[in-house]
Amino acid sequence: MEPRGYGFLLLLLHILRPVIALEETIIVSKLGDNATLSCIYRGRELHLKNLRVYWQIADDQEECSVVHALISGQDNESEQCIHFKNRTQLFWDGLENGDFSLLLLNVSQSDERTYKCVVLQKTEYTRVIHQAKVVLTLAASYSQPILSGPIRNSDSTGEEVTFSCKSGNGYPEPNVYWINKTDNSHLLPSELKIIPHADGTYSVFSTLKVKATSNMQIECSIENKILRENLSANYTQQMQSNGSSTESHKNLEKNGRGAQAACVISIIIGIGLLVGLTCWLWRRRSFKLLSYTDVQTNEDKGGLNSPV
Ligand SMILES: *[C@@H]1O[C@H](CO)[C@@H](O)[C@H](O)[C@H]1NC(C)=O
Ligand SMILES: *[C@@H]1O[C@H](CO)[C@@H](O)[C@H](O)[C@H]1NC(C)=O
Ligand SMILES: *[C@@H]1O[C@H](CO)[C@@H](O)[C@H](O)[C@H]1NC(C)=O
Ligand SMILES: *[C@@H]1O[C@H](CO)[C@@H](O)[C@H](O)[C@H]1NC(C)=O
Ligand SMILES: *[C@@H]1O[C@H](CO)[C@@H](O)[C@H](O)[C@H]1NC(C)=O
Ligand SMILES: *[C@@H]1O[C@H](CO)[C@@H](O)[C@H](O)[C@H]1NC(C)=O
Ligand SMILES: *[C@@H]1O[C@H](CO)[C@@H](O)[C@H](O)[C@H]1NC(C)=O
Ligand SMILES: *[C@@H]1O[C@H](CO)[C@@H](O)[C@H](O)[C@H]1NC(C)=O
């Protein structure tokens, strides 16, 4: 047993590994989108008739692994897994130039796998001329978070308040950050709920309990690690010139459309209230008349029937 020899062998393996390992691409796709799994061979001219192209799930343990097969220039569905039926397409314009990329339609969580593209050429004998691995990762953007609060906690001593923050329709699970914007320190949430939905997305709900201070500036941020997306909503307590800090003010990023909608809604509500008020006044007038006559007839009846 010579330790030196052993070490040398390890070193050799280490050097060889990058040569043996397949090139592996990571593709990020949004739920419901079409994903292109790329597999491009840059070699000499190809004749489709001599080629077999297999797209398969890289994991060998799989019961059914054929995603797409192209045999002698024709799609062959005989071994394709049911899960991929009618959901795969090759790019016909590119095949002869060595572009064997696969279009996978309407991707869902169950497509989050590692795929392998194997290209075989049959001349005198059959050999593998190209292989590629593609890791498909799914993602969906979270909705603009909605920050509410502060709500004063009645059951606590002191000036403790609660903020809550919610968002949804995202994938994968998010990271939630509560930030004290005064010094950019992170605050610990008192509650964090991540709820999975049937469509595979998550919604998130978090609350933060803090001691109320003057000039509070709190931000809730929802991070989608895969999309490298941080969506945030913030709360800013505005100090008034005379020292009272009553007015609060919430700021949402991308709030243009929200503000517009709120405007329209308040106009509609305003009109509604006006119409309601007019109706009410009108009804009240007629009701008064009605009740007046009612009372009168009752009194009349009473006068007639009561056995005084
Ligand atoms: C995916 O491809 C199909 C068929 O080519 C097309 O009808 C559909 O609009 C595409 N979907 C998206 C999200 O691009
Ligand atoms: C698909 O391939 C099988 C064998 O791999 C073959 O028997 C069958 O004829 C092929 N089908 C088509 C439509 O090419
Ligand atoms: C694929 O499409 C064909 C024709 O449009 C249809 O008959 C078949 O049921 C579809 N298969 C699946 C698994 O959706
Ligand atoms: C996409 O796939 C989902 C299930 O993963 C299905 O509910 C939906 O109808 C599909 N959409 C289209 C356009 O095929
Ligand atoms: C935020 O940071 C400021 C400055 O460090 C601090 O005075 C204040 O108490 C912090 N607010 C909360 C809610 O932790
Ligand atoms: C999102 O915000 C958090 C908290 O500020 C930060 O740690 C993280 O790096 C941000 N992520 C991205 C992708 O910007
Ligand atoms: C502070 O100013 C606001 C208007 O800016 C006023 O409504 C409020 O009564 C004032 N408070 C005190 C304590 O003066
Ligand atoms: C809150 O968000 C608004 C809108 O993006 C931004 O202009 C403002 O600077 C933010 N406030 C703080 C304290 O981060």
CSV table of C-alpha atoms and ligand atoms in Angstrom, one decimal:
chain,number,residue,atom,x,y,z
A,1,MET,CA,0.0,0.0,0.0
A,2,GLU,CA,1.7,3.1,-1.1
A,3,PRO,CA,-0.1,6.3,-0.1
A,4,ARG,CA,1.7,8.2,-2.8
A,5,GLY,CA,0.4,6.0,-5.6
A,6,TYR,CA,-3.1,6.2,-4.2
A,7,GLY,CA,-2.9,10.0,-4.1
A,8,PHE,CA,-1.7,10.0,-7.7
A,9,LEU,CA,-4.7,7.9,-8.7
A,10,LEU,CA,-7.1,10.3,-7.0
A,11,LEU,CA,-5.4,13.3,-8.7
A,12,LEU,CA,-5.7,11.5,-12.1
A,13,LEU,CA,-9.4,10.9,-11.5
A,14,HIS,CA,-9.8,14.5,-10.6
A,15,ILE,CA,-8.2,15.7,-13.8
A,16,LEU,CA,-10.2,13.3,-15.9
A,17,ARG,CA,-13.5,14.1,-14.3
A,18,PRO,CA,-14.3,17.3,-16.2
A,19,VAL,CA,-13.5,15.5,-19.5
A,20,ILE,CA,-15.9,12.6,-18.6
A,21,ALA,CA,-18.7,14.8,-17.1
A,22,LEU,CA,-21.4,15.9,-19.5
A,23,GLU,CA,-21.9,19.6,-20.1
A,24,GLU,CA,-24.9,20.4,-17.9
A,25,THR,CA,-27.1,23.4,-18.5
A,26,ILE,CA,-29.6,24.8,-16.0
A,27,ILE,CA,-32.8,26.2,-17.4
A,28,VAL,CA,-35.3,28.2,-15.4
A,29,SER,CA,-38.8,28.2,-16.7
A,30,LYS,CA,-42.0,29.7,-15.3
A,31,LEU,CA,-44.9,27.4,-14.5
A,32,GLY,CA,-47.2,26.9,-17.6
A,33,ASP,CA,-44.5,28.2,-20.0
A,34,ASN,CA,-42.8,26.3,-22.8
A,35,ALA,CA,-39.2,25.4,-22.0
A,36,THR,CA,-36.5,24.8,-24.5
A,37,LEU,CA,-34.0,22.1,-23.4
A,38,SER,CA,-31.0,22.7,-25.5
A,39,CYS,CA,-28.8,20.1,-27.1
A,40,ILE,CA,-26.5,21.4,-29.8
A,41,TYR,CA,-24.0,19.3,-31.7
A,42,ARG,CA,-21.3,21.2,-33.5
A,43,GLY,CA,-19.8,18.6,-35.8
A,44,ARG,CA,-19.7,17.6,-39.4
A,45,GLU,CA,-22.8,17.5,-41.6
A,46,LEU,CA,-25.4,15.1,-40.5
A,47,HIS,CA,-27.9,12.9,-42.4
A,48,LEU,CA,-31.1,12.6,-40.4
A,49,LYS,CA,-31.7,9.1,-41.9
A,50,ASN,CA,-28.7,7.8,-40.0
A,51,LEU,CA,-29.6,9.4,-36.7
A,52,ARG,CA,-31.3,8.4,-33.5
A,53,VAL,CA,-32.0,11.2,-31.0
A,54,TYR,CA,-33.3,10.3,-27.6
A,55,TRP,CA,-34.4,12.8,-25.0
A,56,GLN,CA,-34.7,11.0,-21.7
A,57,ILE,CA,-34.9,11.5,-18.0
A,58,ALA,CA,-31.3,11.3,-16.7
A,59,ASP,CA,-32.3,9.4,-13.6
A,60,ASP,CA,-31.8,5.7,-14.3
A,61,GLN,CA,-34.3,4.6,-11.6
A,62,GLU,CA,-37.1,5.9,-13.6
A,63,GLU,CA,-39.8,3.5,-14.8
A,64,CYS,CA,-40.4,5.4,-17.9
A,65,SER,CA,-37.7,7.6,-19.2
A,66,VAL,CA,-38.3,8.4,-22.8
A,67,VAL,CA,-39.3,12.0,-23.3
A,68,HIS,CA,-38.9,12.1,-27.0
A,69,ALA,CA,-37.4,9.9,-29.7
A,70,LEU,CA,-36.4,10.7,-33.3
A,71,ILE,CA,-35.6,7.6,-35.3
A,72,SER,CA,-34.5,7.8,-39.0
A,73,GLY,CA,-35.7,11.3,-39.3
A,74,GLN,CA,-39.2,10.6,-37.8
A,75,ASP,CA,-40.7,11.2,-34.4
A,76,ASN,CA,-41.3,7.9,-32.8
A,77,GLU,CA,-43.9,7.8,-30.1
A,78,SER,CA,-44.0,4.1,-29.4
A,79,GLU,CA,-41.8,4.4,-26.3
A,80,GLN,CA,-42.6,7.9,-25.2
A,81,CYS,CA,-43.9,8.2,-21.6
A,82,ILE,CA,-47.5,9.2,-21.3
A,83,HIS,CA,-46.5,12.2,-19.2
A,84,PHE,CA,-44.8,13.7,-22.2
A,85,LYS,CA,-47.4,12.8,-24.9
A,86,ASN,CA,-48.3,15.8,-27.1
A,87,ARG,CA,-46.0,18.0,-25.1
A,88,THR,CA,-42.7,17.7,-26.9
A,89,GLN,CA,-41.4,19.1,-30.2
A,90,LEU,CA,-38.1,19.2,-31.9
A,91,PHE,CA,-37.0,22.2,-34.0
A,92,TRP,CA,-37.2,20.8,-37.5
A,93,ASP,CA,-35.3,23.7,-39.1
A,94,GLY,CA,-32.3,23.0,-36.9
A,95,LEU,CA,-32.0,19.2,-36.9
A,96,GLU,CA,-29.8,18.9,-39.9
A,97,ASN,CA,-27.4,21.6,-38.5
A,98,GLY,CA,-27.1,19.6,-35.2
A,99,ASP,CA,-29.7,21.5,-33.1
A,100,PHE,CA,-31.5,18.7,-31.3
A,101,SER,CA,-33.1,21.0,-28.7
A,102,LEU,CA,-36.5,20.0,-27.4
A,103,LEU,CA,-39.5,22.3,-26.7
A,104,LEU,CA,-41.4,21.1,-23.7
A,105,LEU,CA,-44.9,22.6,-23.5
A,106,ASN,CA,-46.7,23.8,-20.5
A,107,VAL,CA,-44.3,22.8,-17.8
A,108,SER,CA,-45.4,21.9,-14.3
A,109,GLN,CA,-43.6,20.9,-11.1
A,110,SER,CA,-43.5,17.2,-12.2
A,111,ASP,CA,-41.2,18.3,-15.1
A,112,GLU,CA,-38.6,19.6,-12.6
A,113,ARG,CA,-36.0,16.9,-13.6
A,114,THR,CA,-32.6,16.4,-15.2
A,115,TYR,CA,-32.9,15.5,-18.8
A,116,LYS,CA,-30.4,13.9,-21.1
A,117,CYS,CA,-30.1,14.2,-24.9
A,118,VAL,CA,-28.3,11.3,-26.6
A,119,VAL,CA,-27.5,11.4,-30.3
A,120,LEU,CA,-26.6,8.2,-32.0
A,121,GLN,CA,-25.2,7.9,-35.5
A,122,LYS,CA,-25.4,4.7,-37.5
A,123,THR,CA,-22.8,4.3,-40.3
A,124,GLU,CA,-20.9,1.1,-40.4
A,125,TYR,CA,-21.6,0.8,-36.7
A,126,THR,CA,-23.7,2.8,-34.2
A,127,ARG,CA,-22.0,5.2,-31.9
A,128,VAL,CA,-22.9,8.1,-29.6
A,129,ILE,CA,-21.8,11.3,-31.3
A,130,HIS,CA,-23.2,13.8,-28.8
A,131,GLN,CA,-24.7,14.0,-25.3
A,132,ALA,CA,-26.0,16.8,-23.2
A,133,LYS,CA,-27.7,17.2,-19.8
A,134,VAL,CA,-30.2,19.8,-19.0
A,135,VAL,CA,-31.6,20.6,-15.5
A,136,LEU,CA,-35.0,22.1,-15.6
A,137,THR,CA,-35.8,24.3,-12.7
A,138,LEU,CA,-39.2,25.9,-12.2
A,139,ALA,CA,-40.2,29.2,-10.8
A,140,ALA,CA,-43.1,31.6,-10.6
A,141,SER,CA,-43.0,35.2,-9.5
A,142,TYR,CA,-44.7,36.1,-6.3
A,143,SER,CA,-47.4,38.7,-6.3
A,144,GLN,CA,-46.6,42.2,-5.0
A,145,PRO,CA,-46.7,41.8,-1.2
A,146,ILE,CA,-49.4,43.6,0.8
A,147,LEU,CA,-48.3,45.0,4.0
A,148,SER,CA,-50.9,45.9,6.6
A,149,GLY,CA,-50.7,47.4,10.1
A,150,PRO,CA,-49.6,48.5,12.5
A,151,ILE,CA,-52.3,47.2,14.7
A,152,ARG,CA,-51.9,47.9,18.4
A,153,ASN,CA,-51.9,44.8,20.5
A,154,SER,CA,-54.5,45.2,23.2
A,155,ASP,CA,-53.3,42.3,25.3
A,156,SER,CA,-49.8,43.4,25.6
A,157,THR,CA,-48.2,45.9,28.0
A,158,GLY,CA,-46.3,48.7,26.4
A,159,GLU,CA,-46.7,49.8,22.8
A,160,GLU,CA,-46.4,46.6,20.9
A,161,VAL,CA,-47.8,46.6,17.4
A,162,THR,CA,-48.3,44.0,14.7
A,163,PHE,CA,-47.6,44.2,11.0
A,164,SER,CA,-48.7,41.5,8.6
A,165,CYS,CA,-47.5,40.8,5.1
A,166,LYS,CA,-48.9,38.5,2.4
A,167,SER,CA,-48.1,37.4,-1.1
A,168,GLY,CA,-48.9,34.5,-3.3
A,169,ASN,CA,-48.8,32.6,-6.7
A,170,GLY,CA,-45.1,32.0,-6.4
A,171,TYR,CA,-42.8,29.0,-6.7
A,172,PRO,CA,-40.6,27.7,-5.2
A,173,GLU,CA,-41.0,28.5,-1.5
A,174,PRO,CA,-40.0,32.1,-0.7
A,175,ASN,CA,-37.7,33.7,1.8
A,176,VAL,CA,-39.4,36.4,3.8
A,177,TYR,CA,-37.5,39.3,5.3
A,178,TRP,CA,-38.7,42.0,7.7
A,179,ILE,CA,-36.3,44.9,7.7
A,180,ASN,CA,-36.1,47.9,10.0
A,181,LYS,CA,-35.3,50.5,7.3
A,182,THR,CA,-34.0,52.9,10.0
A,183,ASP,CA,-30.8,50.9,10.3
A,184,ASN,CA,-31.4,48.2,7.7
A,185,SER,CA,-31.4,45.5,10.4
A,186,HIS,CA,-33.4,42.3,10.0
A,187,LEU,CA,-36.3,41.7,12.3
A,188,LEU,CA,-37.6,38.3,13.3
A,189,PRO,CA,-41.1,37.5,12.3
A,190,SER,CA,-43.4,36.2,15.0
A,191,GLU,CA,-45.3,34.1,12.5
A,192,LEU,CA,-44.5,32.7,9.1
A,193,LYS,CA,-46.9,30.5,7.2
A,194,ILE,CA,-46.1,29.1,3.7
A,195,ILE,CA,-49.2,27.5,2.2
A,196,PRO,CA,-49.0,25.1,-0.7
A,197,HIS,CA,-51.8,25.1,-3.3
A,198,ALA,CA,-53.2,22.5,-5.7
A,199,ASP,CA,-51.7,24.3,-8.7
A,200,GLY,CA,-48.2,23.9,-7.2
A,201,THR,CA,-47.7,27.5,-6.1
A,202,TYR,CA,-47.3,28.8,-2.6
A,203,SER,CA,-48.7,31.7,-0.8
A,204,VAL,CA,-47.1,33.2,2.2
A,205,PHE,CA,-48.3,35.0,5.3
A,206,SER,CA,-46.1,36.5,7.9
A,207,THR,CA,-46.5,38.8,10.9
A,208,LEU,CA,-44.1,40.9,12.8
A,209,LYS,CA,-44.6,42.2,16.4
A,210,VAL,CA,-42.5,45.2,17.4
A,211,LYS,CA,-42.4,47.9,20.1
A,212,ALA,CA,-43.9,51.0,18.5
A,213,THR,CA,-41.3,53.7,18.2
A,214,SER,CA,-41.6,57.1,16.6
A,215,ASN,CA,-40.6,57.3,12.9
A,216,MET,CA,-41.0,53.5,12.4
A,217,GLN,CA,-39.9,52.4,8.9
A,218,ILE,CA,-40.6,48.8,8.3
A,219,GLU,CA,-40.2,46.8,5.1
A,220,CYS,CA,-41.5,43.3,4.2
A,221,SER,CA,-39.6,41.7,1.4
A,222,ILE,CA,-40.5,38.4,-0.5
A,223,GLU,CA,-37.5,36.8,-2.2
A,224,ASN,CA,-37.7,34.3,-5.0
A,225,LYS,CA,-34.2,32.8,-4.9
A,226,ILE,CA,-34.4,31.2,-8.3
A,227,LEU,CA,-35.7,34.2,-10.2
A,228,ARG,CA,-33.4,36.5,-8.0
A,229,GLU,CA,-36.4,38.6,-7.4
A,230,ASN,CA,-37.1,40.6,-4.3
A,231,LEU,CA,-40.5,42.2,-4.0
A,232,SER,CA,-41.1,44.6,-1.2
A,233,ALA,CA,-43.7,46.7,0.5
A,234,ASN,CA,-42.8,49.3,3.2
A,235,TYR,CA,-44.4,51.2,5.9
A,236,THR,CA,-43.3,54.7,6.9
A,237,GLN,CA,-44.6,56.5,9.9
A,238,GLN,CA,-44.4,60.2,9.2
A,239,MET,CA,-43.4,62.6,11.9
A,240,GLN,CA,-45.5,65.7,12.0
A,241,SER,CA,-43.9,69.1,12.5
A,242,ASN,CA,-45.7,69.6,15.8
A,243,GLY,CA,-44.3,66.3,17.2
A,244,SER,CA,-47.4,64.2,17.0
A,245,SER,CA,-46.9,61.1,14.9
A,246,THR,CA,-50.4,60.1,14.0
A,247,GLU,CA,-50.4,60.0,10.2
A,248,SER,CA,-49.1,56.8,8.7
A,249,HIS,CA,-48.4,56.2,5.2
A,250,LYS,CA,-47.9,53.1,3.2
A,251,ASN,CA,-45.9,52.9,0.1
A,252,LEU,CA,-46.1,50.0,-2.3
A,253,GLU,CA,-43.6,49.5,-5.1
A,254,LYS,CA,-45.3,49.4,-8.5
A,255,ASN,CA,-48.4,51.1,-7.0
A,256,GLY,CA,-49.4,53.0,-10.1
A,257,ARG,CA,-52.1,50.7,-11.2
A,258,GLY,CA,-53.2,50.1,-7.6
A,259,ALA,CA,-53.7,53.8,-7.0
A,260,GLN,CA,-55.6,54.2,-10.2
A,261,ALA,CA,-57.9,51.3,-9.3
A,262,ALA,CA,-58.4,52.7,-5.8
A,263,CYS,CA,-59.3,56.0,-7.4
A,264,VAL,CA,-61.9,54.5,-9.7
A,265,ILE,CA,-63.3,52.4,-6.9
A,266,SER,CA,-63.7,55.3,-4.6
A,267,ILE,CA,-65.4,57.4,-7.2
A,268,ILE,CA,-67.8,54.5,-7.8
A,269,ILE,CA,-68.4,54.1,-4.1
A,270,GLY,CA,-68.9,57.9,-3.8
A,271,ILE,CA,-71.5,57.9,-6.5
A,272,GLY,CA,-73.1,54.8,-4.9
A,273,LEU,CA,-73.2,56.5,-1.5
A,274,LEU,CA,-74.8,59.6,-3.1
A,275,VAL,CA,-77.5,57.6,-4.8
A,276,GLY,CA,-78.0,55.6,-1.6
A,277,LEU,CA,-78.4,58.8,0.4
A,278,THR,CA,-80.9,60.3,-2.0
A,279,CYS,CA,-82.9,57.1,-2.0
A,280,TRP,CA,-82.8,56.9,1.8
A,281,LEU,CA,-83.9,60.5,2.2
A,282,TRP,CA,-86.7,59.9,-0.3
A,283,ARG,CA,-87.8,56.6,1.4
A,284,ARG,CA,-87.6,58.3,4.8
A,285,ARG,CA,-90.0,61.0,3.6
A,286,SER,CA,-92.5,58.5,2.3
A,287,PHE,CA,-92.0,56.2,5.3
A,288,LYS,CA,-92.8,59.1,7.6
A,289,LEU,CA,-96.0,59.7,5.7
A,290,LEU,CA,-96.8,56.0,5.7
A,291,SER,CA,-96.1,55.5,9.4
A,292,TYR,CA,-98.0,58.6,10.3
A,293,THR,CA,-101.1,57.2,8.6
A,294,ASP,CA,-100.4,53.7,10.1
A,295,VAL,CA,-100.3,55.2,13.6
A,296,GLN,CA,-103.5,57.0,12.9
A,297,THR,CA,-105.4,53.9,11.7
A,298,ASN,CA,-104.0,52.0,14.7
A,299,GLU,CA,-105.2,54.6,17.0
A,300,ASP,CA,-108.5,54.6,15.4
A,301,LYS,CA,-108.8,50.9,15.7
A,302,GLY,CA,-107.5,51.0,19.2
A,303,GLY,CA,-110.1,53.6,20.0
A,304,LEU,CA,-112.8,51.4,18.6
A,305,ASN,CA,-111.7,48.0,20.0
A,306,SER,CA,-110.1,48.6,23.3
A,307,PRO,CA,-112.3,47.8,26.2
A,308,VAL,CA,-111.3,50.9,28.2
B,1,LIG,C1,-46.4,27.2,-25.9
B,1,LIG,O1,-46.5,26.6,-27.2
B,1,LIG,C2,-47.8,26.4,-27.7
B,1,LIG,C3,-47.7,25.6,-29.0
B,1,LIG,O2,-46.6,26.0,-29.8
B,1,LIG,C4,-48.5,27.7,-27.9
B,1,LIG,O3,-49.8,27.5,-28.3
B,1,LIG,C5,-48.5,28.4,-26.5
B,1,LIG,O4,-49.1,29.7,-26.7
B,1,LIG,C6,-47.1,28.5,-26.0
B,1,LIG,N1,-47.3,29.0,-24.6
B,1,LIG,C7,-46.5,30.0,-24.1
B,1,LIG,C8,-46.7,30.4,-22.7
B,1,LIG,O5,-45.7,30.6,-24.8
B,2,LIG,C1,-40.9,3.3,-33.6
B,2,LIG,O1,-39.8,2.5,-33.3
B,2,LIG,C2,-40.2,1.1,-33.2
B,2,LIG,C3,-39.0,0.4,-32.7
B,2,LIG,O2,-38.1,1.2,-32.0
B,2,LIG,C4,-40.6,0.6,-34.6
B,2,LIG,O3,-41.0,-0.7,-34.5
B,2,LIG,C5,-41.8,1.5,-35.0
B,2,LIG,O4,-42.1,1.1,-36.4
B,2,LIG,C6,-41.4,3.0,-35.0
B,2,LIG,N1,-42.6,3.7,-35.3
B,2,LIG,C7,-42.6,4.7,-36.2
B,2,LIG,C8,-43.9,5.5,-36.4
B,2,LIG,O5,-41.6,5.1,-36.8
B,3,LIG,C1,-52.5,13.6,-27.9
B,3,LIG,O1,-53.2,14.2,-29.0
B,3,LIG,C2,-54.0,13.3,-29.7
B,3,LIG,C3,-54.6,14.1,-30.9
B,3,LIG,O2,-54.7,15.5,-30.7
B,3,LIG,C4,-55.1,12.8,-28.8
B,3,LIG,O3,-55.9,11.9,-29.5
B,3,LIG,C5,-54.5,12.1,-27.6
B,3,LIG,O4,-55.5,11.8,-26.7
B,3,LIG,C6,-53.5,13.1,-26.9
B,3,LIG,N1,-52.9,12.3,-25.8
B,3,LIG,C7,-52.7,12.7,-24.6
B,3,LIG,C8,-52.1,11.8,-23.6
B,3,LIG,O5,-53.1,13.9,-24.2
B,4,LIG,C1,-51.1,22.9,-18.6
B,4,LIG,O1,-50.9,21.9,-17.6
B,4,LIG,C2,-51.8,22.0,-16.5
B,4,LIG,C3,-51.5,20.9,-15.6
B,4,LIG,O2,-50.1,20.8,-15.3
B,4,LIG,C4,-53.2,21.9,-17.0
B,4,LIG,O3,-54.1,22.0,-16.0
B,4,LIG,C5,-53.5,22.9,-18.1
B,4,LIG,O4,-54.8,22.7,-18.6
B,4,LIG,C6,-52.5,22.8,-19.2
B,4,LIG,N1,-52.6,24.0,-20.1
B,4,LIG,C7,-52.6,23.8,-21.4
B,4,LIG,C8,-52.8,25.0,-22.2
B,4,LIG,O5,-52.5,22.7,-21.9
B,5,LIG,C1,-35.1,50.3,14.2
B,5,LIG,O1,-33.8,50.8,14.3
B,5,LIG,C2,-33.7,52.0,15.1
B,5,LIG,C3,-32.3,52.5,15.0
B,5,LIG,O2,-31.4,51.4,15.3
B,5,LIG,C4,-34.2,51.7,16.5
B,5,LIG,O3,-34.1,52.9,17.2
B,5,LIG,C5,-35.6,51.2,16.4
B,5,LIG,O4,-36.1,50.8,17.7
B,5,LIG,C6,-35.7,50.0,15.5
B,5,LIG,N1,-37.1,49.7,15.4
B,5,LIG,C7,-37.6,48.5,15.6
B,5,LIG,C8,-39.1,48.3,15.4
B,5,LIG,O5,-36.9,47.5,15.9
B,6,LIG,C1,-33.4,40.2,-1.2
B,6,LIG,O1,-33.4,40.9,0.0
B,6,LIG,C2,-32.7,40.3,1.1
B,6,LIG,C3,-32.9,41.1,2.3
B,6,LIG,O2,-32.5,42.5,2.1
B,6,LIG,C4,-31.2,40.1,0.7
B,6,LIG,O3,-30.6,39.4,1.8
B,6,LIG,C5,-31.1,39.3,-0.6
B,6,LIG,O4,-29.8,39.2,-1.0
B,6,LIG,C6,-31.9,40.0,-1.7
B,6,LIG,N1,-31.9,39.1,-2.8
B,6,LIG,C7,-31.8,39.5,-4.1
B,6,LIG,C8,-31.8,38.5,-5.1
B,6,LIG,O5,-31.7,40.7,-4.3
B,7,LIG,C1,-50.4,68.5,15.0
B,7,LIG,O1,-50.7,69.0,13.6
B,7,LIG,C2,-51.8,68.4,13.1
B,7,LIG,C3,-52.0,68.9,11.6
B,7,LIG,O2,-50.7,68.9,11.0
B,7,LIG,C4,-53.1,68.7,13.9
B,7,LIG,O3,-54.2,68.1,13.3
B,7,LIG,C5,-52.9,68.2,15.3
B,7,LIG,O4,-54.0,68.6,16.1
B,7,LIG,C6,-51.6,68.8,15.9
B,7,LIG,N1,-51.4,68.2,17.2
B,7,LIG,C7,-51.0,68.8,18.2
B,7,LIG,C8,-50.8,68.1,19.5
B,7,LIG,O5,-50.8,70.0,18.2
B,8,LIG,C1,-40.8,52.7,0.2
B,8,LIG,O1,-41.1,52.4,-1.1
B,8,LIG,C2,-41.2,53.5,-2.0
B,8,LIG,C3,-41.6,53.0,-3.3
B,8,LIG,O2,-40.8,52.2,-3.9
B,8,LIG,C4,-39.8,54.1,-2.0
B,8,LIG,O3,-39.8,55.2,-2.9
B,8,LIG,C5,-39.4,54.5,-0.6
B,8,LIG,O4,-38.1,55.0,-0.7
B,8,LIG,C6,-39.5,53.3,0.3
B,8,LIG,N1,-39.2,53.8,1.6
B,8,LIG,C7,-38.3,53.2,2.4
B,8,LIG,C8,-38.1,53.8,3.7
B,8,LIG,O5,-37.6,52.3,2.0
